[in-house]
Coordinates of C-alpha atoms and ligand atoms in Angstrom, one line a residue:
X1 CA 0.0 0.0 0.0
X2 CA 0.9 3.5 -0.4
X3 CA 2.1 5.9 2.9
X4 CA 3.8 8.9 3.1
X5 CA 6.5 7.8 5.4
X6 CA 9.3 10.2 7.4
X7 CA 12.6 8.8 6.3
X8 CA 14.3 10.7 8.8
X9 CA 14.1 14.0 11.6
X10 CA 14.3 17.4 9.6
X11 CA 11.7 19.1 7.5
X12 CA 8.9 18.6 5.3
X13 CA 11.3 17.2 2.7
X14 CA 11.5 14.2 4.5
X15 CA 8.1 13.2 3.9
X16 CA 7.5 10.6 1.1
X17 CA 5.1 8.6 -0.6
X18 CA 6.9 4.9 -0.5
X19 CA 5.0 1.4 -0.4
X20 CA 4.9 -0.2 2.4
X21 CA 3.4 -3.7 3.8
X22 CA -0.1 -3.1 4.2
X23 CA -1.0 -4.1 8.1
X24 CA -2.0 -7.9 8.8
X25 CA -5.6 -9.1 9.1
X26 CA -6.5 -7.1 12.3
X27 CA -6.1 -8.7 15.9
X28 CA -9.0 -9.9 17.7
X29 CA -9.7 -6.8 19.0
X30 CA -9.1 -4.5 16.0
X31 CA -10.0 -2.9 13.0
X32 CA -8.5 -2.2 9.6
X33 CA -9.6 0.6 8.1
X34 CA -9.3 2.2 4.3
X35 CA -8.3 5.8 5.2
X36 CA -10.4 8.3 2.9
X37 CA -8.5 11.2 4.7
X38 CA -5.6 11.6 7.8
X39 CA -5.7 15.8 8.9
X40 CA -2.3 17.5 9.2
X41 CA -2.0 18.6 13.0
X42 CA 1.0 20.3 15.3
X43 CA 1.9 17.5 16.3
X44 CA 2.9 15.7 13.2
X45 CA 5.3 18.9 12.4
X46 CA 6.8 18.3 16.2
X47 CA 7.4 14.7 15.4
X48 CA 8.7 14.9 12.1
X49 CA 11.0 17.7 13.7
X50 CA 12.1 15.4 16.2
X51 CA 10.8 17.0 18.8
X52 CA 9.2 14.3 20.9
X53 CA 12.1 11.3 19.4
X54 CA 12.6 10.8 23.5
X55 CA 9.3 9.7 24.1
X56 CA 8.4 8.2 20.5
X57 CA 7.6 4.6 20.2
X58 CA 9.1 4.4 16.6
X59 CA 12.1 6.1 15.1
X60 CA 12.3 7.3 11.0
X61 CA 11.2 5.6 8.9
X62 CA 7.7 5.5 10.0
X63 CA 4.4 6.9 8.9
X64 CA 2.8 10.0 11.0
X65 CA -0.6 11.3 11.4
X66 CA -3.1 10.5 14.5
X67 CA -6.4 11.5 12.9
X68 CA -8.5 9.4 10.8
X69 CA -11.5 8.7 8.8
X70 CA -12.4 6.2 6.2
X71 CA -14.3 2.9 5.8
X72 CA -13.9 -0.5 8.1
X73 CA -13.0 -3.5 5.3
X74 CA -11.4 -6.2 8.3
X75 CA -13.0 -7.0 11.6
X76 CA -10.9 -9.5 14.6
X77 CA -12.7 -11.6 15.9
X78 CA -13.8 -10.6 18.9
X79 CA -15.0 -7.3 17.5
X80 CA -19.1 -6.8 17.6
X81 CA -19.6 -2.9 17.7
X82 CA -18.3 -1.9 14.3
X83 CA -18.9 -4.0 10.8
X84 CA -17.3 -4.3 7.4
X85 CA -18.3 -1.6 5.2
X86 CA -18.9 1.2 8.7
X87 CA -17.6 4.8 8.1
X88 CA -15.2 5.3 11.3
X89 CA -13.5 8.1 12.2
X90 CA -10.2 7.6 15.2
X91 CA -7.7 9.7 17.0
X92 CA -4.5 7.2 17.1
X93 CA -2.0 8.6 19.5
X94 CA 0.9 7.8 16.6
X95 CA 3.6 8.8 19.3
X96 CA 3.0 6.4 21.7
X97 CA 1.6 3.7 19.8
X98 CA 3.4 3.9 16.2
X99 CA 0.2 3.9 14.6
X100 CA 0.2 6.1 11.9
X101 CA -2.9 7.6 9.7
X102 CA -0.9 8.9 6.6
X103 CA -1.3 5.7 4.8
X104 CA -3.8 4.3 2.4
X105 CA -5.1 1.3 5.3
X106 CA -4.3 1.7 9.0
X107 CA -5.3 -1.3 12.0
X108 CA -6.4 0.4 15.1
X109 CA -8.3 -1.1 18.2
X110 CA -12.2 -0.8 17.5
X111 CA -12.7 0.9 21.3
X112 CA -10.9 3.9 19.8
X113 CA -13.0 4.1 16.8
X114 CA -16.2 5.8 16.5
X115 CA -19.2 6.1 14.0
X116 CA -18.4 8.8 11.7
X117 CA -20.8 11.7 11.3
X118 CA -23.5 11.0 8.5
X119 CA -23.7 14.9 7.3
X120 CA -20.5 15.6 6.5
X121 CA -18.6 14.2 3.7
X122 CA -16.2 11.2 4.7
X123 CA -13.0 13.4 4.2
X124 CA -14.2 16.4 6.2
X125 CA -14.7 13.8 9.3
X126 CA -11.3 13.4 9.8
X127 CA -10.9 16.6 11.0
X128 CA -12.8 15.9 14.1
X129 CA -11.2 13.5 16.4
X130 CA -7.6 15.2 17.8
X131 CA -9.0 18.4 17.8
X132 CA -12.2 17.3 18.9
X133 CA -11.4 15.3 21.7
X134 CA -8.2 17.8 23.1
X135 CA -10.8 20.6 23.3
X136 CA -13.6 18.3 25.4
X137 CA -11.0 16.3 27.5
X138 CA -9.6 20.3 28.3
X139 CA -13.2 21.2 29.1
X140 CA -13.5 18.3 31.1
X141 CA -10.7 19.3 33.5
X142 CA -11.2 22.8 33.4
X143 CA -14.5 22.0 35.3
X144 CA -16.3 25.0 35.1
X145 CA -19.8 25.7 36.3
X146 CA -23.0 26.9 33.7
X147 CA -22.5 30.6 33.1
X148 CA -19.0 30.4 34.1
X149 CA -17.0 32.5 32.3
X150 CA -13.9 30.8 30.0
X151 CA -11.3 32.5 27.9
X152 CA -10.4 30.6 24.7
X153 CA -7.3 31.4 23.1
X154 CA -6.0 30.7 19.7
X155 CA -10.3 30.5 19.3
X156 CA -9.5 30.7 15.2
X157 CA -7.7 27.6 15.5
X158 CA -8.5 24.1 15.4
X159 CA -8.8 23.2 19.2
X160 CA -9.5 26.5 19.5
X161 CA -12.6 26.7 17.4
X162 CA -14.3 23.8 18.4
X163 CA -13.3 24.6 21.8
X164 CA -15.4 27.7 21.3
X165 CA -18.2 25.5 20.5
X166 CA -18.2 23.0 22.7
X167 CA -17.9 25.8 25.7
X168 CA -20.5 27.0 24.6
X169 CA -22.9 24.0 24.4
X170 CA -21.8 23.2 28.0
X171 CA -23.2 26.7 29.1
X172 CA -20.2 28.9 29.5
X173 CA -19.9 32.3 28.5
X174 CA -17.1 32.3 26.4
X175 CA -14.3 34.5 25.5
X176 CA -12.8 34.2 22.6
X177 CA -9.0 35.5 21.6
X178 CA -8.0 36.0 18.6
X179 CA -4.7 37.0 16.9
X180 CA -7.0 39.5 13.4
X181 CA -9.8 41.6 13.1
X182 CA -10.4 39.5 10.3
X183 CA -11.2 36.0 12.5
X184 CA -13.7 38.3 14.8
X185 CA -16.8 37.5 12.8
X186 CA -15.8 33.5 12.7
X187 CA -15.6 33.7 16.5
X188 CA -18.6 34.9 16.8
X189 CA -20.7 32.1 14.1
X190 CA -18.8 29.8 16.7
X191 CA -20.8 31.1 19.4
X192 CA -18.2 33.3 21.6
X193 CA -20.4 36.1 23.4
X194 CA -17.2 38.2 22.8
X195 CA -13.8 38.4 21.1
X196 CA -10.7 39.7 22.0
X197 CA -8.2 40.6 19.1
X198 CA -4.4 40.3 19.8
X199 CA -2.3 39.3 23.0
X200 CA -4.4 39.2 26.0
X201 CA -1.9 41.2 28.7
X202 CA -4.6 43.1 30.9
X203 CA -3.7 43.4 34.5
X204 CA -3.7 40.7 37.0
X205 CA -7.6 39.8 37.1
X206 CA -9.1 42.5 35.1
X207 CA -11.2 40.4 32.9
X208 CA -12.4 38.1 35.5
X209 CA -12.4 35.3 33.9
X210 CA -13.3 31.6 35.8
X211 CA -11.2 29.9 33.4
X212 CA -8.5 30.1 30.4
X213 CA -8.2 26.9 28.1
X214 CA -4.5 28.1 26.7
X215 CA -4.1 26.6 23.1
X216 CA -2.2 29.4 21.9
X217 CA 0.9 29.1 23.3
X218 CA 0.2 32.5 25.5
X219 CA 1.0 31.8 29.2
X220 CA 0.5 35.6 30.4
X221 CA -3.2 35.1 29.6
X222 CA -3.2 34.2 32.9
X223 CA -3.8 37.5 33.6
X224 CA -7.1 37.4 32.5
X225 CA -7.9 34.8 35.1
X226 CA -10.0 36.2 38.2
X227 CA -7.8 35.5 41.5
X228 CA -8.8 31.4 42.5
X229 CA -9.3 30.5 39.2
X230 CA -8.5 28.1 36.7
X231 CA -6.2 27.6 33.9
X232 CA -6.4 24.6 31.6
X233 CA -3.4 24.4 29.1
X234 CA -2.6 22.2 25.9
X235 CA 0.8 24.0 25.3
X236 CA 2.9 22.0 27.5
X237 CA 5.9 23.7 26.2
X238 CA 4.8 27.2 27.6
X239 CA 2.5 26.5 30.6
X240 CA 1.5 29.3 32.6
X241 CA 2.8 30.0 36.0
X242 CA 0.4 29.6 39.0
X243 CA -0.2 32.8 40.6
X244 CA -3.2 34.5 42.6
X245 CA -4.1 31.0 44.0
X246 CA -5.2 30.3 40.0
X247 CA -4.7 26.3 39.6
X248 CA -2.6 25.6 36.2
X249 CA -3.0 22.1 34.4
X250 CA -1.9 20.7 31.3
X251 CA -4.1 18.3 29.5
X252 CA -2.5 15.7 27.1
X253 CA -5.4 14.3 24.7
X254 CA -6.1 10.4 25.2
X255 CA -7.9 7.8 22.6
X256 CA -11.4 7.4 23.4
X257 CA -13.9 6.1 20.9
X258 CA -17.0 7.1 23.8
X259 CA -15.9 10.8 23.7
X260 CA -15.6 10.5 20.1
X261 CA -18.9 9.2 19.4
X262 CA -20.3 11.7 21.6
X263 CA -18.6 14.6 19.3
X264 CA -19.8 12.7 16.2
X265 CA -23.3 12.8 17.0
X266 CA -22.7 16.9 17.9
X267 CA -22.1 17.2 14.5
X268 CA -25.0 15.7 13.0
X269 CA -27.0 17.3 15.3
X270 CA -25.6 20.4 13.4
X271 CA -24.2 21.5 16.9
X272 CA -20.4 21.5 15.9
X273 CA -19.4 22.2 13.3
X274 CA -16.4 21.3 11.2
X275 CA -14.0 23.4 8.7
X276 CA -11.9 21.8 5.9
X277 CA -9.3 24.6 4.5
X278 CA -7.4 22.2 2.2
X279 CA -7.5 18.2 1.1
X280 CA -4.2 17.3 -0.5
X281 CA -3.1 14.1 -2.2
X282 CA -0.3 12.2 -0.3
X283 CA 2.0 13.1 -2.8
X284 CA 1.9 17.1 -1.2
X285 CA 2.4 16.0 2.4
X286 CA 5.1 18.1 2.8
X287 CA 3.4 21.2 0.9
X288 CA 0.8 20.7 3.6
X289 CA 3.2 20.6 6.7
X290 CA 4.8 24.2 5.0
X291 CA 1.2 25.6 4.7
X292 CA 0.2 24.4 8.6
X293 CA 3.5 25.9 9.8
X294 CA 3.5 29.3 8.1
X295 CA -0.1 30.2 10.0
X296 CA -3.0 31.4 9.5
X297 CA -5.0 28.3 8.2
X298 CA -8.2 28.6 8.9
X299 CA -9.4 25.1 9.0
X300 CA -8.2 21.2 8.9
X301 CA -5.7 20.6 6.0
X302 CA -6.6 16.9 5.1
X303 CA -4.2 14.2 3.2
X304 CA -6.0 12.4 1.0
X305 CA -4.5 8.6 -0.5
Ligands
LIG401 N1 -1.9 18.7 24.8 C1 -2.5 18.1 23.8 O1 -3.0 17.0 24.0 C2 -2.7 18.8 22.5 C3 -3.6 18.4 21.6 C4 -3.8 19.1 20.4 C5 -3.0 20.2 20.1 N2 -2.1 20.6 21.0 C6 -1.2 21.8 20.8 O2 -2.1 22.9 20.9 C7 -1.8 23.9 20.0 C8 -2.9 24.3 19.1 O3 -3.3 23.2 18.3 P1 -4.2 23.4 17.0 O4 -4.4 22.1 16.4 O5 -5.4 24.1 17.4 O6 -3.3 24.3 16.1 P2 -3.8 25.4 15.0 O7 -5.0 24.9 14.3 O8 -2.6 25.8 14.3 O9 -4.3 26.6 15.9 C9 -3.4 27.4 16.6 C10 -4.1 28.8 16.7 O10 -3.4 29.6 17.6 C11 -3.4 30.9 16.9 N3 -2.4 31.8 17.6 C12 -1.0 31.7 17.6 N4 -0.5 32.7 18.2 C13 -1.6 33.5 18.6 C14 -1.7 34.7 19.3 N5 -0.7 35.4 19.7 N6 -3.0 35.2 19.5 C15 -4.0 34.5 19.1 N7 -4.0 33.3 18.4 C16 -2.8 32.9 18.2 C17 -3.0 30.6 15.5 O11 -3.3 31.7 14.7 P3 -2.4 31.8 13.3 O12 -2.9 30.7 12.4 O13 -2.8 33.2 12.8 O14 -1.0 31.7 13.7 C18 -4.0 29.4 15.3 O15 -5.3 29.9 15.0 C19 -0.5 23.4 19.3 O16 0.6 23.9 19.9 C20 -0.6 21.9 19.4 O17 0.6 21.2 19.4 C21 -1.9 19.9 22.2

Protein backbone atom coordinates (compact mmCIF):
# COMPACT_ATOMS: atom_id res chain seq x y z
CA UNK A 1 0.00 0.00 0.00
CA UNK A 2 0.88 3.52 -0.36
CA UNK A 3 2.10 5.90 2.95
CA UNK A 4 3.79 8.86 3.06
CA UNK A 5 6.47 7.82 5.39
CA UNK A 6 9.29 10.23 7.44
CA UNK A 7 12.65 8.79 6.28
CA UNK A 8 14.32 10.68 8.81
CA UNK A 9 14.11 13.99 11.62
CA UNK A 10 14.27 17.43 9.57
CA UNK A 11 11.69 19.09 7.46
CA UNK A 12 8.88 18.62 5.31
CA UNK A 13 11.30 17.25 2.71
CA UNK A 14 11.52 14.18 4.47
CA UNK A 15 8.06 13.22 3.93
CA UNK A 16 7.49 10.64 1.10
CA UNK A 17 5.07 8.60 -0.62
CA UNK A 18 6.94 4.86 -0.47
CA UNK A 19 4.98 1.43 -0.38
CA UNK A 20 4.90 -0.25 2.38
CA UNK A 21 3.42 -3.65 3.83
CA UNK A 22 -0.10 -3.13 4.18
CA UNK A 23 -1.04 -4.09 8.05
CA UNK A 24 -2.03 -7.95 8.78
CA UNK A 25 -5.59 -9.13 9.09
CA UNK A 26 -6.47 -7.12 12.31
CA UNK A 27 -6.11 -8.66 15.89
CA UNK A 28 -9.01 -9.94 17.68
CA UNK A 29 -9.68 -6.78 19.04
CA UNK A 30 -9.06 -4.51 15.97
CA UNK A 31 -10.02 -2.91 12.97
CA UNK A 32 -8.48 -2.20 9.56
CA UNK A 33 -9.61 0.60 8.07
CA UNK A 34 -9.35 2.16 4.32
CA UNK A 35 -8.34 5.80 5.15
CA UNK A 36 -10.40 8.28 2.90
CA UNK A 37 -8.52 11.19 4.66
CA UNK A 38 -5.59 11.56 7.85
CA UNK A 39 -5.66 15.77 8.86
CA UNK A 40 -2.28 17.48 9.15
CA UNK A 41 -2.04 18.64 12.97
CA UNK A 42 0.97 20.30 15.33
CA UNK A 43 1.86 17.52 16.35
CA UNK A 44 2.88 15.71 13.18
CA UNK A 45 5.27 18.94 12.36
CA UNK A 46 6.84 18.27 16.19
CA UNK A 47 7.40 14.70 15.44
CA UNK A 48 8.68 14.93 12.10
CA UNK A 49 11.00 17.65 13.70
CA UNK A 50 12.09 15.36 16.23
CA UNK A 51 10.75 17.00 18.85
CA UNK A 52 9.21 14.29 20.90
CA UNK A 53 12.08 11.33 19.36
CA UNK A 54 12.59 10.84 23.50
CA UNK A 55 9.33 9.75 24.07
CA UNK A 56 8.35 8.24 20.47
CA UNK A 57 7.59 4.62 20.21
CA UNK A 58 9.10 4.39 16.56
CA UNK A 59 12.14 6.07 15.13
CA UNK A 60 12.34 7.25 11.03
CA UNK A 61 11.20 5.64 8.89
CA UNK A 62 7.75 5.53 9.99
CA UNK A 63 4.42 6.87 8.94
CA UNK A 64 2.76 10.00 10.98
CA UNK A 65 -0.58 11.31 11.38
CA UNK A 66 -3.08 10.52 14.46
CA UNK A 67 -6.42 11.46 12.93
CA UNK A 68 -8.52 9.41 10.79
CA UNK A 69 -11.54 8.70 8.81
CA UNK A 70 -12.36 6.18 6.24
CA UNK A 71 -14.28 2.88 5.85
CA UNK A 72 -13.87 -0.47 8.07
CA UNK A 73 -12.98 -3.53 5.35
CA UNK A 74 -11.38 -6.15 8.25
CA UNK A 75 -12.97 -6.97 11.56
CA UNK A 76 -10.90 -9.50 14.56
CA UNK A 77 -12.70 -11.57 15.89
CA UNK A 78 -13.82 -10.60 18.94
CA UNK A 79 -14.96 -7.28 17.54
CA UNK A 80 -19.08 -6.76 17.57
CA UNK A 81 -19.64 -2.92 17.72
CA UNK A 82 -18.27 -1.93 14.32
CA UNK A 83 -18.87 -3.98 10.80
CA UNK A 84 -17.29 -4.31 7.37
CA UNK A 85 -18.33 -1.58 5.20
CA UNK A 86 -18.92 1.24 8.66
CA UNK A 87 -17.56 4.76 8.07
CA UNK A 88 -15.20 5.30 11.33
CA UNK A 89 -13.49 8.11 12.23
CA UNK A 90 -10.19 7.59 15.25
CA UNK A 91 -7.67 9.67 16.97
CA UNK A 92 -4.52 7.23 17.08
CA UNK A 93 -1.98 8.64 19.49
CA UNK A 94 0.92 7.76 16.64
CA UNK A 95 3.61 8.80 19.31
CA UNK A 96 3.01 6.40 21.72
CA UNK A 97 1.63 3.66 19.80
CA UNK A 98 3.38 3.89 16.20
CA UNK A 99 0.18 3.88 14.63
CA UNK A 100 0.20 6.06 11.94
CA UNK A 101 -2.88 7.56 9.74
CA UNK A 102 -0.88 8.86 6.61
CA UNK A 103 -1.35 5.73 4.83
CA UNK A 104 -3.80 4.34 2.35
CA UNK A 105 -5.12 1.28 5.31
CA UNK A 106 -4.27 1.70 8.98
CA UNK A 107 -5.27 -1.32 11.96
CA UNK A 108 -6.40 0.36 15.08
CA UNK A 109 -8.26 -1.11 18.20
CA UNK A 110 -12.20 -0.83 17.45
CA UNK A 111 -12.67 0.90 21.31
CA UNK A 112 -10.94 3.85 19.77
CA UNK A 113 -13.03 4.10 16.85
CA UNK A 114 -16.20 5.82 16.52
CA UNK A 115 -19.23 6.10 14.03
CA UNK A 116 -18.37 8.83 11.65
CA UNK A 117 -20.79 11.68 11.32
CA UNK A 118 -23.54 11.01 8.47
CA UNK A 119 -23.67 14.87 7.34
CA UNK A 120 -20.49 15.64 6.47
CA UNK A 121 -18.58 14.20 3.74
CA UNK A 122 -16.19 11.17 4.75
CA UNK A 123 -12.97 13.42 4.21
CA UNK A 124 -14.23 16.42 6.21
CA UNK A 125 -14.69 13.77 9.31
CA UNK A 126 -11.32 13.39 9.82
CA UNK A 127 -10.94 16.61 10.96
CA UNK A 128 -12.78 15.92 14.13
CA UNK A 129 -11.21 13.49 16.36
CA UNK A 130 -7.64 15.19 17.76
CA UNK A 131 -9.00 18.42 17.77
CA UNK A 132 -12.23 17.32 18.89
CA UNK A 133 -11.45 15.26 21.66
CA UNK A 134 -8.22 17.80 23.08
CA UNK A 135 -10.84 20.63 23.26
CA UNK A 136 -13.58 18.28 25.45
CA UNK A 137 -11.03 16.27 27.51
CA UNK A 138 -9.58 20.35 28.29
CA UNK A 139 -13.21 21.23 29.06
CA UNK A 140 -13.55 18.27 31.12
CA UNK A 141 -10.69 19.26 33.47
CA UNK A 142 -11.18 22.81 33.39
CA UNK A 143 -14.51 21.96 35.27
CA UNK A 144 -16.33 25.00 35.06
CA UNK A 145 -19.78 25.70 36.33
CA UNK A 146 -22.97 26.87 33.67
CA UNK A 147 -22.54 30.60 33.06
CA UNK A 148 -19.04 30.40 34.11
CA UNK A 149 -17.00 32.51 32.27
CA UNK A 150 -13.91 30.80 29.97
CA UNK A 151 -11.31 32.53 27.86
CA UNK A 152 -10.37 30.61 24.71
CA UNK A 153 -7.29 31.42 23.14
CA UNK A 154 -6.03 30.72 19.67
CA UNK A 155 -10.27 30.54 19.31
CA UNK A 156 -9.47 30.69 15.21
CA UNK A 157 -7.71 27.56 15.47
CA UNK A 158 -8.51 24.14 15.42
CA UNK A 159 -8.76 23.19 19.16
CA UNK A 160 -9.54 26.48 19.52
CA UNK A 161 -12.55 26.71 17.41
CA UNK A 162 -14.33 23.81 18.39
CA UNK A 163 -13.28 24.65 21.80
CA UNK A 164 -15.36 27.69 21.35
CA UNK A 165 -18.20 25.46 20.50
CA UNK A 166 -18.25 23.01 22.68
CA UNK A 167 -17.85 25.79 25.69
CA UNK A 168 -20.53 27.04 24.56
CA UNK A 169 -22.94 24.03 24.39
CA UNK A 170 -21.78 23.20 27.98
CA UNK A 171 -23.22 26.65 29.06
CA UNK A 172 -20.15 28.89 29.50
CA UNK A 173 -19.89 32.32 28.50
CA UNK A 174 -17.06 32.33 26.42
CA UNK A 175 -14.33 34.49 25.52
CA UNK A 176 -12.82 34.21 22.56
CA UNK A 177 -9.03 35.52 21.56
CA UNK A 178 -7.95 35.98 18.65
CA UNK A 179 -4.69 37.00 16.91
CA UNK A 180 -7.05 39.55 13.35
CA UNK A 181 -9.84 41.56 13.09
CA UNK A 182 -10.39 39.50 10.32
CA UNK A 183 -11.20 35.95 12.47
CA UNK A 184 -13.71 38.27 14.85
CA UNK A 185 -16.78 37.47 12.78
CA UNK A 186 -15.80 33.46 12.66
CA UNK A 187 -15.58 33.66 16.54
CA UNK A 188 -18.59 34.87 16.81
CA UNK A 189 -20.66 32.14 14.07
CA UNK A 190 -18.77 29.84 16.73
CA UNK A 191 -20.81 31.06 19.37
CA UNK A 192 -18.22 33.31 21.65
CA UNK A 193 -20.38 36.09 23.38
CA UNK A 194 -17.25 38.19 22.84
CA UNK A 195 -13.84 38.40 21.08
CA UNK A 196 -10.69 39.75 22.02
CA UNK A 197 -8.18 40.58 19.14
CA UNK A 198 -4.41 40.30 19.75
CA UNK A 199 -2.34 39.28 23.02
CA UNK A 200 -4.39 39.15 25.98
CA UNK A 201 -1.90 41.16 28.66
CA UNK A 202 -4.62 43.11 30.86
CA UNK A 203 -3.67 43.39 34.53
CA UNK A 204 -3.72 40.74 37.00
CA UNK A 205 -7.58 39.81 37.07
CA UNK A 206 -9.07 42.45 35.13
CA UNK A 207 -11.18 40.39 32.93
CA UNK A 208 -12.35 38.14 35.50
CA UNK A 209 -12.36 35.30 33.92
CA UNK A 210 -13.35 31.62 35.77
CA UNK A 211 -11.19 29.94 33.38
CA UNK A 212 -8.50 30.13 30.45
CA UNK A 213 -8.21 26.94 28.06
CA UNK A 214 -4.54 28.15 26.69
CA UNK A 215 -4.13 26.65 23.09
CA UNK A 216 -2.23 29.37 21.87
CA UNK A 217 0.88 29.06 23.32
CA UNK A 218 0.20 32.45 25.47
CA UNK A 219 1.03 31.82 29.20
CA UNK A 220 0.49 35.60 30.37
CA UNK A 221 -3.19 35.12 29.56
CA UNK A 222 -3.20 34.17 32.88
CA UNK A 223 -3.81 37.48 33.58
CA UNK A 224 -7.09 37.41 32.47
CA UNK A 225 -7.91 34.79 35.12
CA UNK A 226 -10.04 36.21 38.18
CA UNK A 227 -7.75 35.53 41.45
CA UNK A 228 -8.85 31.44 42.47
CA UNK A 229 -9.32 30.52 39.24
CA UNK A 230 -8.53 28.12 36.67
CA UNK A 231 -6.17 27.57 33.88
CA UNK A 232 -6.37 24.58 31.56
CA UNK A 233 -3.44 24.37 29.11
CA UNK A 234 -2.58 22.23 25.94
CA UNK A 235 0.76 24.00 25.31
CA UNK A 236 2.89 21.97 27.50
CA UNK A 237 5.90 23.65 26.20
CA UNK A 238 4.78 27.21 27.56
CA UNK A 239 2.53 26.53 30.55
CA UNK A 240 1.53 29.32 32.59
CA UNK A 241 2.84 30.00 35.99
CA UNK A 242 0.37 29.56 38.96
CA UNK A 243 -0.22 32.82 40.57
CA UNK A 244 -3.16 34.52 42.64
CA UNK A 245 -4.08 31.03 44.01
CA UNK A 246 -5.17 30.30 40.03
CA UNK A 247 -4.70 26.33 39.61
CA UNK A 248 -2.60 25.64 36.17
CA UNK A 249 -3.02 22.07 34.37
CA UNK A 250 -1.89 20.75 31.29
CA UNK A 251 -4.15 18.32 29.54
CA UNK A 252 -2.51 15.66 27.10
CA UNK A 253 -5.35 14.30 24.75
CA UNK A 254 -6.10 10.41 25.15
CA UNK A 255 -7.87 7.80 22.62
CA UNK A 256 -11.39 7.41 23.42
CA UNK A 257 -13.89 6.10 20.89
CA UNK A 258 -17.02 7.15 23.77
CA UNK A 259 -15.93 10.76 23.67
CA UNK A 260 -15.58 10.47 20.07
CA UNK A 261 -18.87 9.25 19.38
CA UNK A 262 -20.27 11.71 21.61
CA UNK A 263 -18.63 14.64 19.30
CA UNK A 264 -19.82 12.69 16.22
CA UNK A 265 -23.34 12.84 16.96
CA UNK A 266 -22.74 16.94 17.92
CA UNK A 267 -22.12 17.17 14.48
CA UNK A 268 -25.03 15.66 13.02
CA UNK A 269 -26.97 17.32 15.27
CA UNK A 270 -25.62 20.36 13.41
CA UNK A 271 -24.18 21.48 16.89
CA UNK A 272 -20.42 21.52 15.89
CA UNK A 273 -19.40 22.20 13.32
CA UNK A 274 -16.38 21.33 11.22
CA UNK A 275 -13.98 23.43 8.67
CA UNK A 276 -11.92 21.81 5.93
CA UNK A 277 -9.27 24.58 4.47
CA UNK A 278 -7.40 22.20 2.19
CA UNK A 279 -7.45 18.22 1.11
CA UNK A 280 -4.18 17.34 -0.54
CA UNK A 281 -3.06 14.11 -2.22
CA UNK A 282 -0.26 12.16 -0.28
CA UNK A 283 1.96 13.07 -2.76
CA UNK A 284 1.92 17.05 -1.24
CA UNK A 285 2.42 15.98 2.37
CA UNK A 286 5.08 18.07 2.75
CA UNK A 287 3.37 21.23 0.88
CA UNK A 288 0.83 20.73 3.60
CA UNK A 289 3.22 20.60 6.66
CA UNK A 290 4.80 24.21 5.05
CA UNK A 291 1.20 25.64 4.68
CA UNK A 292 0.18 24.43 8.59
CA UNK A 293 3.46 25.88 9.76
CA UNK A 294 3.48 29.30 8.13
CA UNK A 295 -0.07 30.22 10.05
CA UNK A 296 -3.01 31.37 9.46
CA UNK A 297 -5.05 28.33 8.24
CA UNK A 298 -8.22 28.58 8.92
CA UNK A 299 -9.42 25.10 9.01
CA UNK A 300 -8.20 21.22 8.89
CA UNK A 301 -5.75 20.55 5.98
CA UNK A 302 -6.63 16.86 5.11
CA UNK A 303 -4.17 14.24 3.25
CA UNK A 304 -6.01 12.36 0.97
CA UNK A 305 -4.50 8.59 -0.48
N1 LIG B 1 -1.90 18.74 24.80
C1 LIG B 1 -2.51 18.13 23.81
O1 LIG B 1 -2.98 17.00 23.95
C2 LIG B 1 -2.66 18.82 22.49
C3 LIG B 1 -3.58 18.37 21.57
C4 LIG B 1 -3.76 19.08 20.39
C5 LIG B 1 -2.98 20.21 20.12
N2 LIG B 1 -2.05 20.59 21.04
C6 LIG B 1 -1.24 21.80 20.81
O2 LIG B 1 -2.14 22.89 20.88
C7 LIG B 1 -1.75 23.91 19.99
C8 LIG B 1 -2.93 24.27 19.08
O3 LIG B 1 -3.25 23.16 18.26
P1 LIG B 1 -4.24 23.36 17.02
O4 LIG B 1 -4.38 22.06 16.36
O5 LIG B 1 -5.44 24.12 17.44
O6 LIG B 1 -3.34 24.31 16.11
P2 LIG B 1 -3.81 25.40 15.03
O7 LIG B 1 -5.00 24.90 14.29
O8 LIG B 1 -2.59 25.77 14.27
O9 LIG B 1 -4.31 26.62 15.91
C9 LIG B 1 -3.44 27.42 16.65
C10 LIG B 1 -4.09 28.78 16.66
O10 LIG B 1 -3.41 29.63 17.56
C11 LIG B 1 -3.36 30.87 16.95
N3 LIG B 1 -2.39 31.76 17.55
C12 LIG B 1 -1.04 31.66 17.57
N4 LIG B 1 -0.53 32.71 18.22
C13 LIG B 1 -1.58 33.48 18.61
C14 LIG B 1 -1.72 34.70 19.28
N5 LIG B 1 -0.67 35.37 19.71
N6 LIG B 1 -2.98 35.16 19.50
C15 LIG B 1 -4.05 34.49 19.06
N7 LIG B 1 -3.99 33.35 18.41
C16 LIG B 1 -2.76 32.85 18.18
C17 LIG B 1 -3.04 30.56 15.51
O11 LIG B 1 -3.27 31.67 14.69
P3 LIG B 1 -2.43 31.83 13.31
O12 LIG B 1 -2.90 30.73 12.43
O13 LIG B 1 -2.81 33.17 12.84
O14 LIG B 1 -0.97 31.69 13.67
C18 LIG B 1 -4.01 29.44 15.28
O15 LIG B 1 -5.28 29.93 14.95
C19 LIG B 1 -0.52 23.38 19.26
O16 LIG B 1 0.62 23.86 19.94
C20 LIG B 1 -0.62 21.88 19.43
O17 LIG B 1 0.65 21.24 19.39
C21 LIG B 1 -1.88 19.92 22.21
Amino acid sequence: MRAVVLDAYGGPEHLAVADVAEPAAPQADAVLIRVAAAAVNPVDLQTRAGLHAGHSLLQPPMILGWDVAGSVVAVGDDVTAVGVGDHVVAMSAQMATGRGTYAETVALPADITSPAPTSVPLTTAAGLPLAGLTAQQALDALDLPEGATVLVTGAAGSVGGLAVQLARLRGLRVVAQIRRTADAQEALALGAHEVVVGAPEPAAGTLGADGLLETAGLPQAIGTVRDGGRVVSIVPTRRPVEERGITVTVSHVEQDGERLAELSALVDRGELRLRTAKEYGFDEAAEAHRALAGGGVRGKLLLVP
